[in-house]
PDB file of C-alpha atoms in Angstrom:
ATOM      1  CA  MET D 237      42.855   6.284  45.234  1.00  0.00           C
ATOM      2  CA  ASP D 238      42.878   9.049  43.051  1.00  0.00           C
ATOM      3  CA  ASP D 239      39.978  10.889  41.217  1.00  0.00           C
ATOM      4  CA  THR D 240      40.670   8.852  38.012  1.00  0.00           C
ATOM      5  CA  ASP D 241      40.233   5.545  39.946  1.00  0.00           C
ATOM      6  CA  ASP D 242      37.038   6.812  41.500  1.00  0.00           C
ATOM      7  CA  ASN D 243      35.708   7.637  38.047  1.00  0.00           C
ATOM      8  CA  LEU D 244      36.656   4.123  36.624  1.00  0.00           C
ATOM      9  CA  ASP D 245      34.879   2.492  39.673  1.00  0.00           C
ATOM     10  CA  THR D 246      31.756   4.452  38.873  1.00  0.00           C
ATOM     11  CA  VAL D 247      31.664   3.491  35.205  1.00  0.00           C
ATOM     12  CA  LEU D 248      32.286  -0.129  35.959  1.00  0.00           C
ATOM     13  CA  GLN D 249      29.503   0.084  38.427  1.00  0.00           C
ATOM     14  CA  GLU D 250      27.061   1.592  35.894  1.00  0.00           C
ATOM     15  CA  PHE D 251      27.929  -1.247  33.491  1.00  0.00           C
ATOM     16  CA  ALA D 252      27.525  -3.913  36.278  1.00  0.00           C
ATOM     17  CA  ASP D 253      23.996  -2.510  36.999  1.00  0.00           C
ATOM     18  CA  ILE D 254      22.883  -2.901  33.426  1.00  0.00           C
ATOM     19  CA  GLY D 255      20.442  -5.738  33.248  1.00  0.00           C
ATOM     20  CA  ALA D 256      21.256  -8.908  31.319  1.00  0.00           C
ATOM     21  CA  GLU D 257      17.815  -9.195  29.976  1.00  0.00           C
ATOM     22  CA  PRO D 258      16.695  -7.134  26.859  1.00  0.00           C
ATOM     23  CA  PRO D 259      14.137  -4.291  27.636  1.00  0.00           C
ATOM     24  CA  ASN D 260      10.630  -5.323  27.307  1.00  0.00           C
ATOM     25  CA  LYS D 261       9.240  -4.471  23.905  1.00  0.00           C
ATOM     26  CA  ARG D 262       5.917  -2.631  23.354  1.00  0.00           C
ATOM     27  CA  GLN D 263       3.088  -5.085  23.436  1.00  0.00           C
ATOM     28  CA  LEU D 264       1.792  -5.396  19.786  1.00  0.00           C
ATOM     29  CA  CYS D 265      -1.704  -6.317  18.464  1.00  0.00           C
ATOM     30  CA  PRO D 266      -1.797  -9.921  17.226  1.00  0.00           C
ATOM     31  CA  LYS D 267      -3.997  -8.859  14.301  1.00  0.00           C
ATOM     32  CA  CYS D 268      -2.421  -5.697  12.909  1.00  0.00           C
ATOM     33  CA  SER D 269       1.001  -6.132  14.468  1.00  0.00           C
ATOM     34  CA  ARG D 270       0.672  -2.414  15.597  1.00  0.00           C
ATOM     35  CA  PRO D 271       1.638  -1.254  19.190  1.00  0.00           C
ATOM     36  CA  MET D 272      -1.661  -1.459  21.279  1.00  0.00           C
ATOM     37  CA  ARG D 273      -2.037   2.055  22.046  1.00  0.00           C
ATOM     38  CA  VAL D 274      -2.186   2.748  18.213  1.00  0.00           C
ATOM     39  CA  CYS D 275      -3.993  -0.318  17.053  1.00  0.00           C
ATOM     40  CA  TRP D 276      -6.552   0.336  14.304  1.00  0.00           C
ATOM     41  CA  CYS D 277      -8.419  -2.953  14.653  1.00  0.00           C
ATOM     42  CA  PRO D 278     -11.394  -1.301  16.395  1.00  0.00           C
ATOM     43  CA  HIS D 279     -12.019   0.714  13.349  1.00  0.00           C
ATOM     44  CA  LEU D 280     -12.302  -2.326  11.203  1.00  0.00           C
ATOM     45  CA  THR D 281     -15.793  -3.179   9.855  1.00  0.00           C
ATOM     46  CA  GLU D 282     -17.723  -5.281  12.342  1.00  0.00           C
ATOM     47  CA  ARG D 283     -18.364  -8.086   9.756  1.00  0.00           C
ATOM     48  CA  LEU D 284     -15.906  -9.192   7.071  1.00  0.00           C
ATOM     49  CA  ILE D 285     -16.917  -7.572   3.716  1.00  0.00           C
ATOM     50  CA  GLU D 286     -18.345 -10.176   1.282  1.00  0.00           C
ATOM     51  CA  THR D 287     -17.434  -9.123  -2.504  1.00  0.00           C
ATOM     52  CA  LYS D 288     -18.034 -10.800  -5.717  1.00  0.00           C
ATOM     53  CA  SER D 289     -14.596  -9.763  -6.778  1.00  0.00           C
ATOM     54  CA  ARG D 290     -11.257 -10.656  -5.226  1.00  0.00           C
ATOM     55  CA  VAL D 291      -8.259  -8.610  -4.523  1.00  0.00           C
ATOM     56  CA  VAL D 292      -4.846  -9.992  -5.575  1.00  0.00           C
ATOM     57  CA  ILE D 293      -1.921  -8.044  -4.003  1.00  0.00           C
ATOM     58  CA  LEU D 294       1.521  -8.548  -5.345  1.00  0.00           C
ATOM     59  CA  GLN D 295       3.642  -7.193  -2.686  1.00  0.00           C
ATOM     60  CA  HIS D 296       7.124  -6.361  -2.718  1.00  0.00           C
ATOM     61  CA  PRO D 297       9.052  -8.157   0.150  1.00  0.00           C
ATOM     62  CA  ASN D 298      10.194  -4.857   1.611  1.00  0.00           C
ATOM     63  CA  GLU D 299       6.642  -3.633   2.137  1.00  0.00           C
ATOM     64  CA  GLU D 300       6.047  -6.371   4.664  1.00  0.00           C
ATOM     65  CA  LYS D 301       8.380  -4.698   7.124  1.00  0.00           C
ATOM     66  CA  ARG D 302       6.848  -1.325   6.941  1.00  0.00           C
ATOM     67  CA  CYS D 303       5.043  -0.400   9.976  1.00  0.00           C
ATOM     68  CA  LEU D 304       2.630   1.965   8.125  1.00  0.00           C
ATOM     69  CA  ARG D 305       1.553  -0.541   5.491  1.00  0.00           C
ATOM     70  CA  THR D 306      -1.918  -0.578   4.358  1.00  0.00           C
ATOM     71  CA  ALA D 307      -2.265  -3.950   2.611  1.00  0.00           C
ATOM     72  CA  LYS D 308      -3.046  -5.521   6.114  1.00  0.00           C
ATOM     73  CA  ILE D 309      -6.393  -3.659   6.330  1.00  0.00           C
ATOM     74  CA  LEU D 310      -7.560  -5.424   3.139  1.00  0.00           C
ATOM     75  CA  GLU D 311      -6.410  -8.760   4.726  1.00  0.00           C
ATOM     76  CA  LEU D 312      -8.407  -8.253   7.815  1.00  0.00           C
ATOM     77  CA  SER D 313     -11.375  -6.581   6.364  1.00  0.00           C
ATOM     78  CA  LEU D 314     -12.418  -8.688   3.300  1.00  0.00           C
ATOM     79  CA  ALA D 315     -14.084 -12.136   3.486  1.00  0.00           C
ATOM     80  CA  SER D 316     -12.176 -15.211   3.285  1.00  0.00           C
ATOM     81  CA  GLY D 317     -10.819 -15.918  -0.223  1.00  0.00           C
ATOM     82  CA  ARG D 318     -11.476 -12.357  -1.093  1.00  0.00           C
ATOM     83  CA  CYS D 319      -7.873 -11.066  -0.621  1.00  0.00           C
ATOM     84  CA  LEU D 320      -4.735 -12.935  -1.772  1.00  0.00           C
ATOM     85  CA  VAL D 321      -1.225 -11.770  -1.075  1.00  0.00           C
ATOM     86  CA  ILE D 322       1.693 -12.900  -3.025  1.00  0.00           C
ATOM     87  CA  ARG D 323       5.225 -11.593  -2.241  1.00  0.00           C
ATOM     88  CA  GLY D 324       8.100 -11.401  -4.671  1.00  0.00           C
ATOM     89  CA  LYS D 325      10.176  -9.002  -6.888  1.00  0.00           C
ATOM     90  CA  ARG D 326       9.495 -10.804 -10.285  1.00  0.00           C
ATOM     91  CA  PHE D 327       6.404 -12.767 -11.103  1.00  0.00           C
ATOM     92  CA  THR D 328       6.484 -15.702 -13.510  1.00  0.00           C
ATOM     93  CA  SER D 329       4.157 -18.294 -14.428  1.00  0.00           C
ATOM     94  CA  TYR D 330       6.741 -20.975 -13.483  1.00  0.00           C
ATOM     95  CA  LYS D 331       7.411 -19.553 -10.118  1.00  0.00           C
ATOM     96  CA  TYR D 332       3.968 -18.436  -9.196  1.00  0.00           C
ATOM     97  CA  PRO D 333       1.621 -21.049 -10.801  1.00  0.00           C
ATOM     98  CA  VAL D 334      -1.219 -19.801  -8.450  1.00  0.00           C
ATOM     99  CA  LEU D 335      -1.104 -16.208 -10.104  1.00  0.00           C
ATOM    100  CA  LYS D 336      -1.078 -17.970 -13.607  1.00  0.00           C
ATOM    101  CA  GLU D 337      -4.271 -19.749 -12.717  1.00  0.00           C
ATOM    102  CA  LEU D 338      -5.998 -16.578 -11.482  1.00  0.00           C
ATOM    103  CA  ILE D 339      -5.051 -14.864 -14.759  1.00  0.00           C
ATOM    104  CA  ASP D 340      -6.217 -17.701 -16.888  1.00  0.00           C
ATOM    105  CA  GLY D 341      -9.541 -17.929 -15.133  1.00  0.00           C
ATOM    106  CA  GLN D 342      -9.023 -21.283 -13.602  1.00  0.00           C
ATOM    107  CA  SER D 343     -10.495 -22.318 -10.343  1.00  0.00           C
ATOM    108  CA  VAL D 344      -8.170 -21.896  -7.202  1.00  0.00           C
ATOM    109  CA  MET D 345      -8.328 -23.782  -4.018  1.00  0.00           C
ATOM    110  CA  THR D 346      -9.396 -21.464  -0.938  1.00  0.00           C
ATOM    111  CA  THR D 347      -9.906 -22.196   2.728  1.00  0.00           C
ATOM    112  CA  ASN D 348     -13.558 -22.988   1.909  1.00  0.00           C
ATOM    113  CA  GLY D 349     -12.765 -25.221  -0.938  1.00  0.00           C
ATOM    114  CA  CYS D 350     -12.518 -25.126  -4.585  1.00  0.00           C
ATOM    115  CA  GLU D 351     -13.844 -21.835  -5.966  1.00  0.00           C
ATOM    116  CA  THR D 352     -15.441 -22.009  -9.543  1.00  0.00           C
ATOM    117  CA  ILE D 353     -16.447 -18.362 -10.223  1.00  0.00           C
ATOM    118  CA  ALA D 354     -15.079 -17.140 -13.478  1.00  0.00           C
ATOM    119  CA  ARG D 355     -13.555 -13.602 -12.916  1.00  0.00           C
ATOM    120  CA  LYS D 356     -11.997 -11.297 -15.409  1.00  0.00           C
ATOM    121  CA  THR D 357      -8.475 -10.302 -14.342  1.00  0.00           C
ATOM    122  CA  VAL D 358      -7.301  -6.554 -14.379  1.00  0.00           C
ATOM    123  CA  VAL D 359      -4.243  -4.943 -12.936  1.00  0.00           C
ATOM    124  CA  VAL D 360      -4.446  -1.396 -11.450  1.00  0.00           C
ATOM    125  CA  TYR D 361      -1.480   0.339 -13.133  1.00  0.00           C
ATOM    126  CA  PRO D 362      -1.570   3.777 -14.773  1.00  0.00           C
ATOM    127  CA  GLY D 363       0.127   4.241 -18.256  1.00  0.00           C
ATOM    128  CA  VAL D 364      -0.234   3.988 -21.963  1.00  0.00           C
ATOM    129  CA  GLY D 365      -3.339   1.833 -22.968  1.00  0.00           C
ATOM    130  CA  SER D 366      -4.818   2.155 -19.267  1.00  0.00           C
ATOM    131  CA  GLN D 367      -8.607   2.197 -19.243  1.00  0.00           C
ATOM    132  CA  SER D 368     -10.764   4.261 -16.780  1.00  0.00           C
ATOM    133  CA  LEU D 369     -12.302   2.533 -13.770  1.00  0.00           C
ATOM    134  CA  THR D 370     -15.573   3.457 -15.078  1.00  0.00           C
ATOM    135  CA  ASP D 371     -14.996   1.299 -18.183  1.00  0.00           C
ATOM    136  CA  LEU D 372     -15.250  -1.891 -15.932  1.00  0.00           C
ATOM    137  CA  SER D 373     -18.784  -3.378 -15.784  1.00  0.00           C
ATOM    138  CA  ALA D 374     -20.312  -2.635 -12.429  1.00  0.00           C
ATOM    139  CA  GLY D 375     -21.816  -5.937 -10.900  1.00  0.00           C
ATOM    140  CA  GLU D 376     -19.501  -8.383 -12.745  1.00  0.00           C
ATOM    141  CA  PRO D 377     -16.812 -10.248 -10.672  1.00  0.00           C
ATOM    142  CA  TYR D 378     -13.083  -9.433 -11.218  1.00  0.00           C
ATOM    143  CA  ASN D 379      -9.819 -10.374 -10.024  1.00  0.00           C
ATOM    144  CA  ILE D 380      -8.338  -7.042  -9.310  1.00  0.00           C
ATOM    145  CA  VAL D 381      -4.398  -7.122  -9.182  1.00  0.00           C
ATOM    146  CA  LEU D 382      -2.589  -4.427  -7.153  1.00  0.00           C
ATOM    147  CA  ILE D 383       0.988  -3.853  -6.957  1.00  0.00           C
ATOM    148  CA  ASP D 384       2.097  -3.025  -3.330  1.00  0.00           C
ATOM    149  CA  GLY D 385       5.388  -1.245  -2.751  1.00  0.00           C
ATOM    150  CA  THR D 386       7.010   2.299  -3.157  1.00  0.00           C
ATOM    151  CA  TRP D 387       6.306   3.810  -6.456  1.00  0.00           C
ATOM    152  CA  SER D 388       9.818   2.860  -7.760  1.00  0.00           C
ATOM    153  CA  GLN D 389       9.487  -0.659  -6.423  1.00  0.00           C
ATOM    154  CA  SER D 390       6.065  -0.965  -8.206  1.00  0.00           C
ATOM    155  CA  ARG D 391       7.407   0.217 -11.674  1.00  0.00           C
ATOM    156  CA  SER D 392      10.244  -2.341 -11.290  1.00  0.00           C
ATOM    157  CA  LEU D 393       7.883  -5.219 -10.292  1.00  0.00           C
ATOM    158  CA  TYR D 394       5.571  -4.439 -13.165  1.00  0.00           C
ATOM    159  CA  HIS D 395       8.220  -4.214 -15.800  1.00  0.00           C
ATOM    160  CA  ASN D 396      10.085  -7.309 -14.549  1.00  0.00           C
ATOM    161  CA  SER D 397       6.689  -9.590 -14.576  1.00  0.00           C
ATOM    162  CA  PRO D 398       5.764 -10.237 -18.100  1.00  0.00           C
ATOM    163  CA  LEU D 399       2.940 -12.249 -16.732  1.00  0.00           C
ATOM    164  CA  LEU D 400       1.051  -8.893 -16.084  1.00  0.00           C
ATOM    165  CA  HIS D 401       1.985  -7.224 -19.511  1.00  0.00           C
ATOM    166  CA  ASP D 402      -1.110  -8.818 -21.261  1.00  0.00           C
ATOM    167  CA  LEU D 403      -3.548  -7.922 -18.702  1.00  0.00           C
ATOM    168  CA  PRO D 404      -5.825  -5.001 -19.088  1.00  0.00           C
ATOM    169  CA  LYS D 405      -4.614  -2.085 -17.261  1.00  0.00           C
ATOM    170  CA  ILE D 406      -6.987   0.140 -15.168  1.00  0.00           C
ATOM    171  CA  GLU D 407      -6.181   3.703 -14.113  1.00  0.00           C
ATOM    172  CA  LEU D 408      -7.948   5.397 -11.295  1.00  0.00           C
ATOM    173  CA  ASN D 409      -7.715   8.945 -13.009  1.00  0.00           C
ATOM    174  CA  GLY D 410      -6.964  11.001  -9.925  1.00  0.00           C
ATOM    175  CA  THR D 411     -10.720  11.238  -9.069  1.00  0.00           C
ATOM    176  CA  HIS D 412     -10.109  10.946  -5.280  1.00  0.00           C
ATOM    177  CA  LEU D 413      -7.495  12.668  -3.040  1.00  0.00           C
ATOM    178  CA  SER D 414      -5.497  10.394  -0.671  1.00  0.00           C
ATOM    179  CA  ASN D 415      -6.236  10.324   2.976  1.00  0.00           C
ATOM    180  CA  TYR D 416      -2.845   8.747   3.517  1.00  0.00           C
ATOM    181  CA  VAL D 417      -1.389  12.053   4.619  1.00  0.00           C
ATOM    182  CA  ILE D 418       1.561  10.739   6.548  1.00  0.00           C
ATOM    183  CA  ARG D 419       3.493   9.618   3.474  1.00  0.00           C
ATOM    184  CA  THR D 420       4.414  11.873   0.539  1.00  0.00           C
ATOM    185  CA  GLN D 421       2.904  10.873  -2.822  1.00  0.00           C
ATOM    186  CA  PRO D 422       4.068  11.979  -6.273  1.00  0.00           C
ATOM    187  CA  THR D 423       0.947  13.658  -7.315  1.00  0.00           C
ATOM    188  CA  ASP D 424      -2.435  14.511  -5.725  1.00  0.00           C
ATOM    189  CA  GLY D 425      -4.228  11.501  -7.394  1.00  0.00           C
ATOM    190  CA  CYS D 426      -1.839   8.800  -6.187  1.00  0.00           C
ATOM    191  CA  LEU D 427      -3.648   6.457  -3.769  1.00  0.00           C
ATOM    192  CA  SER D 428      -2.321   3.944  -1.079  1.00  0.00           C
ATOM    193  CA  THR D 429      -2.990   0.334  -1.675  1.00  0.00           C
ATOM    194  CA  VAL D 430      -6.059   0.027   0.415  1.00  0.00           C
ATOM    195  CA  GLU D 431      -7.594   3.243  -1.151  1.00  0.00           C
ATOM    196  CA  SER D 432      -7.069   1.840  -4.597  1.00  0.00           C
ATOM    197  CA  ALA D 433      -8.594  -1.447  -3.801  1.00  0.00           C
ATOM    198  CA  ALA D 434     -11.638   0.363  -1.858  1.00  0.00           C
ATOM    199  CA  LEU D 435     -12.155   2.567  -5.008  1.00  0.00           C
ATOM    200  CA  VAL D 436     -12.305  -0.413  -7.486  1.00  0.00           C
ATOM    201  CA  LEU D 437     -14.292  -2.750  -5.314  1.00  0.00           C
ATOM    202  CA  ALA D 438     -16.855   0.066  -4.635  1.00  0.00           C
ATOM    203  CA  HIS D 439     -17.427   0.426  -8.257  1.00  0.00           C
ATOM    204  CA  VAL D 440     -17.385  -3.170  -9.856  1.00  0.00           C
ATOM    205  CA  ASP D 441     -19.486  -4.540  -6.707  1.00  0.00           C
ATOM    206  CA  ASN D 442     -21.835  -1.486  -7.091  1.00  0.00           C
ATOM    207  CA  ASP D 443     -21.461  -0.746  -3.343  1.00  0.00           C
ATOM    208  CA  PRO D 444     -20.376   2.854  -2.504  1.00  0.00           C
ATOM    209  CA  THR D 445     -20.240   1.781   1.278  1.00  0.00           C
ATOM    210  CA  ILE D 446     -17.180  -0.414   0.785  1.00  0.00           C
ATOM    211  CA  TYR D 447     -14.911   2.530   0.197  1.00  0.00           C
ATOM    212  CA  ALA D 448     -15.702   3.932   3.797  1.00  0.00           C
ATOM    213  CA  LYS D 449     -15.566   0.609   5.394  1.00  0.00           C
ATOM    214  CA  LEU D 450     -11.980  -0.057   4.078  1.00  0.00           C
ATOM    215  CA  THR D 451     -10.530   3.286   4.565  1.00  0.00           C
ATOM    216  CA  ASN D 452     -11.799   3.956   8.197  1.00  0.00           C
ATOM    217  CA  PRO D 453      -8.733   1.973   9.549  1.00  0.00           C
ATOM    218  CA  LEU D 454      -6.337   4.136   7.354  1.00  0.00           C
ATOM    219  CA  LYS D 455      -7.930   7.377   8.596  1.00  0.00           C
ATOM    220  CA  ALA D 456      -7.484   6.029  12.258  1.00  0.00           C
ATOM    221  CA  LEU D 457      -3.739   4.979  11.540  1.00  0.00           C
ATOM    222  CA  CYS D 458      -3.027   8.651  10.141  1.00  0.00           C
ATOM    223  CA  ASP D 459      -4.817  10.287  13.108  1.00  0.00           C
ATOM    224  CA  PHE D 460      -2.765   8.301  15.484  1.00  0.00           C
ATOM    225  CA  GLN D 461       0.427   9.092  13.802  1.00  0.00           C
ATOM    226  CA  LEU D 462      -0.375  12.853  13.627  1.00  0.00           C
ATOM    227  CA  SER D 463      -1.320  12.904  17.305  1.00  0.00           C
ATOM    228  CA  PHE D 464       2.217  11.594  18.212  1.00  0.00           C
ATOM    229  CA  GLY D 465       3.959  14.177  16.118  1.00  0.00           C
ATOM    230  CA  ALA D 466       3.998  13.004  12.470  1.00  0.00           C
ATOM    231  CA  VAL D 467       3.505  15.701  10.027  1.00  0.00           C
ATOM    232  CA  SER D 468       0.833  15.965   7.271  1.00  0.00           C
ATOM    233  CA  HIS D 469       2.486  15.535   3.895  1.00  0.00           C
ATOM    234  CA  HIS D 470       1.652  17.312   0.483  1.00  0.00           C
ATOM    235  CA  SER D 471       2.334  15.663  -2.665  1.00  0.00           C
ATOM    236  CA  LYS D 472       5.221  16.534  -4.814  1.00  0.00           C
ATOM    237  CA  GLU D 473       2.752  17.917  -7.344  1.00  0.00           C
ATOM    238  CA  PHE D 474       1.243  20.327  -4.666  1.00  0.00           C
ATOM    239  CA  LEU D 475       4.727  21.455  -3.528  1.00  0.00           C
ATOM    240  CA  ILE D 476       5.873  22.233  -7.068  1.00  0.00           C
ATOM    241  CA  VAL D 477       2.568  24.078  -7.945  1.00  0.00           C
ATOM    242  CA  ASN D 478       2.892  26.256  -4.845  1.00  0.00           C
ATOM    243  CA  GLY D 479       6.767  26.777  -5.517  1.00  0.00           C
ATOM    244  CA  LEU D 480       7.785  24.874  -2.240  1.00  0.00           C
ATOM    245  CA  TYR D 481       9.629  22.128  -3.829  1.00  0.00           C
ATOM    246  CA  ASN D 482      13.444  22.672  -4.114  1.00  0.00           C
ATOM    247  CA  LYS D 483      14.813  19.202  -5.208  1.00  0.00           C
ATOM    248  CA  PRO D 484      15.528  18.137  -8.551  1.00  0.00           C
ATOM    249  CA  LEU D 485      12.684  16.498 -10.532  1.00  0.00           C
ATOM    250  CA  THR D 486      13.211  12.996 -11.805  1.00  0.00           C
ATOM    251  CA  LYS D 487      12.533  12.446 -15.407  1.00  0.00           C
ATOM    252  CA  ARG D 488       9.443  10.347 -14.552  1.00  0.00           C
ATOM    253  CA  ILE D 489       7.533  13.072 -12.454  1.00  0.00           C
ATOM    254  CA  LYS D 490       8.377  15.422 -15.247  1.00  0.00           C
ATOM    255  CA  GLN D 491       6.703  13.406 -17.698  1.00  0.00           C
ATOM    256  CA  LYS D 492       3.890  12.809 -15.226  1.00  0.00           C
ATOM    257  CA  LEU D 493       3.316  16.479 -14.767  1.00  0.00           C
ATOM    258  CA  GLU D 494       4.253  18.041 -17.921  1.00  0.00           C
ATOM    259  CA  ASN D 495       0.763  18.009 -19.229  1.00  0.00           C
ATOM    260  CA  ASN D 496      -0.525  19.923 -16.317  1.00  0.00           C
ATOM    261  CA  GLU D 497      -0.914  23.437 -17.341  1.00  0.00           C
ATOM    262  CA  ASP D 498      -0.801  24.787 -13.770  1.00  0.00           C
ATOM    263  CA  ILE D 499       2.453  23.107 -13.014  1.00  0.00           C
ATOM    264  CA  LYS D 500       4.346  23.294 -16.374  1.00  0.00           C
ATOM    265  CA  GLN D 501       5.865  26.627 -15.658  1.00  0.00           C
ATOM    266  CA  PHE D 502       7.625  25.305 -12.505  1.00  0.00           C
ATOM    267  CA  ILE D 503       9.209  22.251 -14.164  1.00  0.00           C
ATOM    268  CA  ARG D 504      12.885  22.709 -14.980  1.00  0.00           C
TER     269      ARG D 504
END
């Protein structure tokens, strides 16, 4: 038997030694679906947060697959009936009657029975005609509609959902910097889904402690990722201002930043 035959026998034996069963997957937390060693559940508030207002998350289907999604924090933190997640790409009253009922202020069945609290409905979405968060009355109950997806997915979802177009729009005005440092944001004022919800709920429920309670798991998530080699990301706005952004700017980003005197000189 020559060397070629020996090598062939070796290769065949290596294949034969490969187990028929797939390798064991990492054990995942049954609540947050994260690997156990990076589970952020211990950083959730001890008691579910009772709020007068309710968060309604319109989630792009692709967002559910992301391992670093933040809407799950809201689902696990808010009391029963205070967080509703609806998935889709185009929201119509025919396909999503539950959303139509919320917008119309009708009562909606929850796990605790029929809810009768009348809430005003607003959508957190920046743009022409948006109100400031401070324009909302503190202490009044609201349905707070949030769009959960990438920035391009969120724009598409909003524009393809006429059901949302007549709702009052709320803009957060960049008053807070995001702690979601493991993903690149378009501007410094862009917030994750959980941060946006936390900021609005803290204001309308007149309870500043809500913000920290809801964002603690996010901070833990980022700390875990950074400790395992993830890099802290600056926003595109920061990179442009500091001359560090060398990619072509989209028309939308130019429109977003062209009124910023510090950044105008860098826009091409």
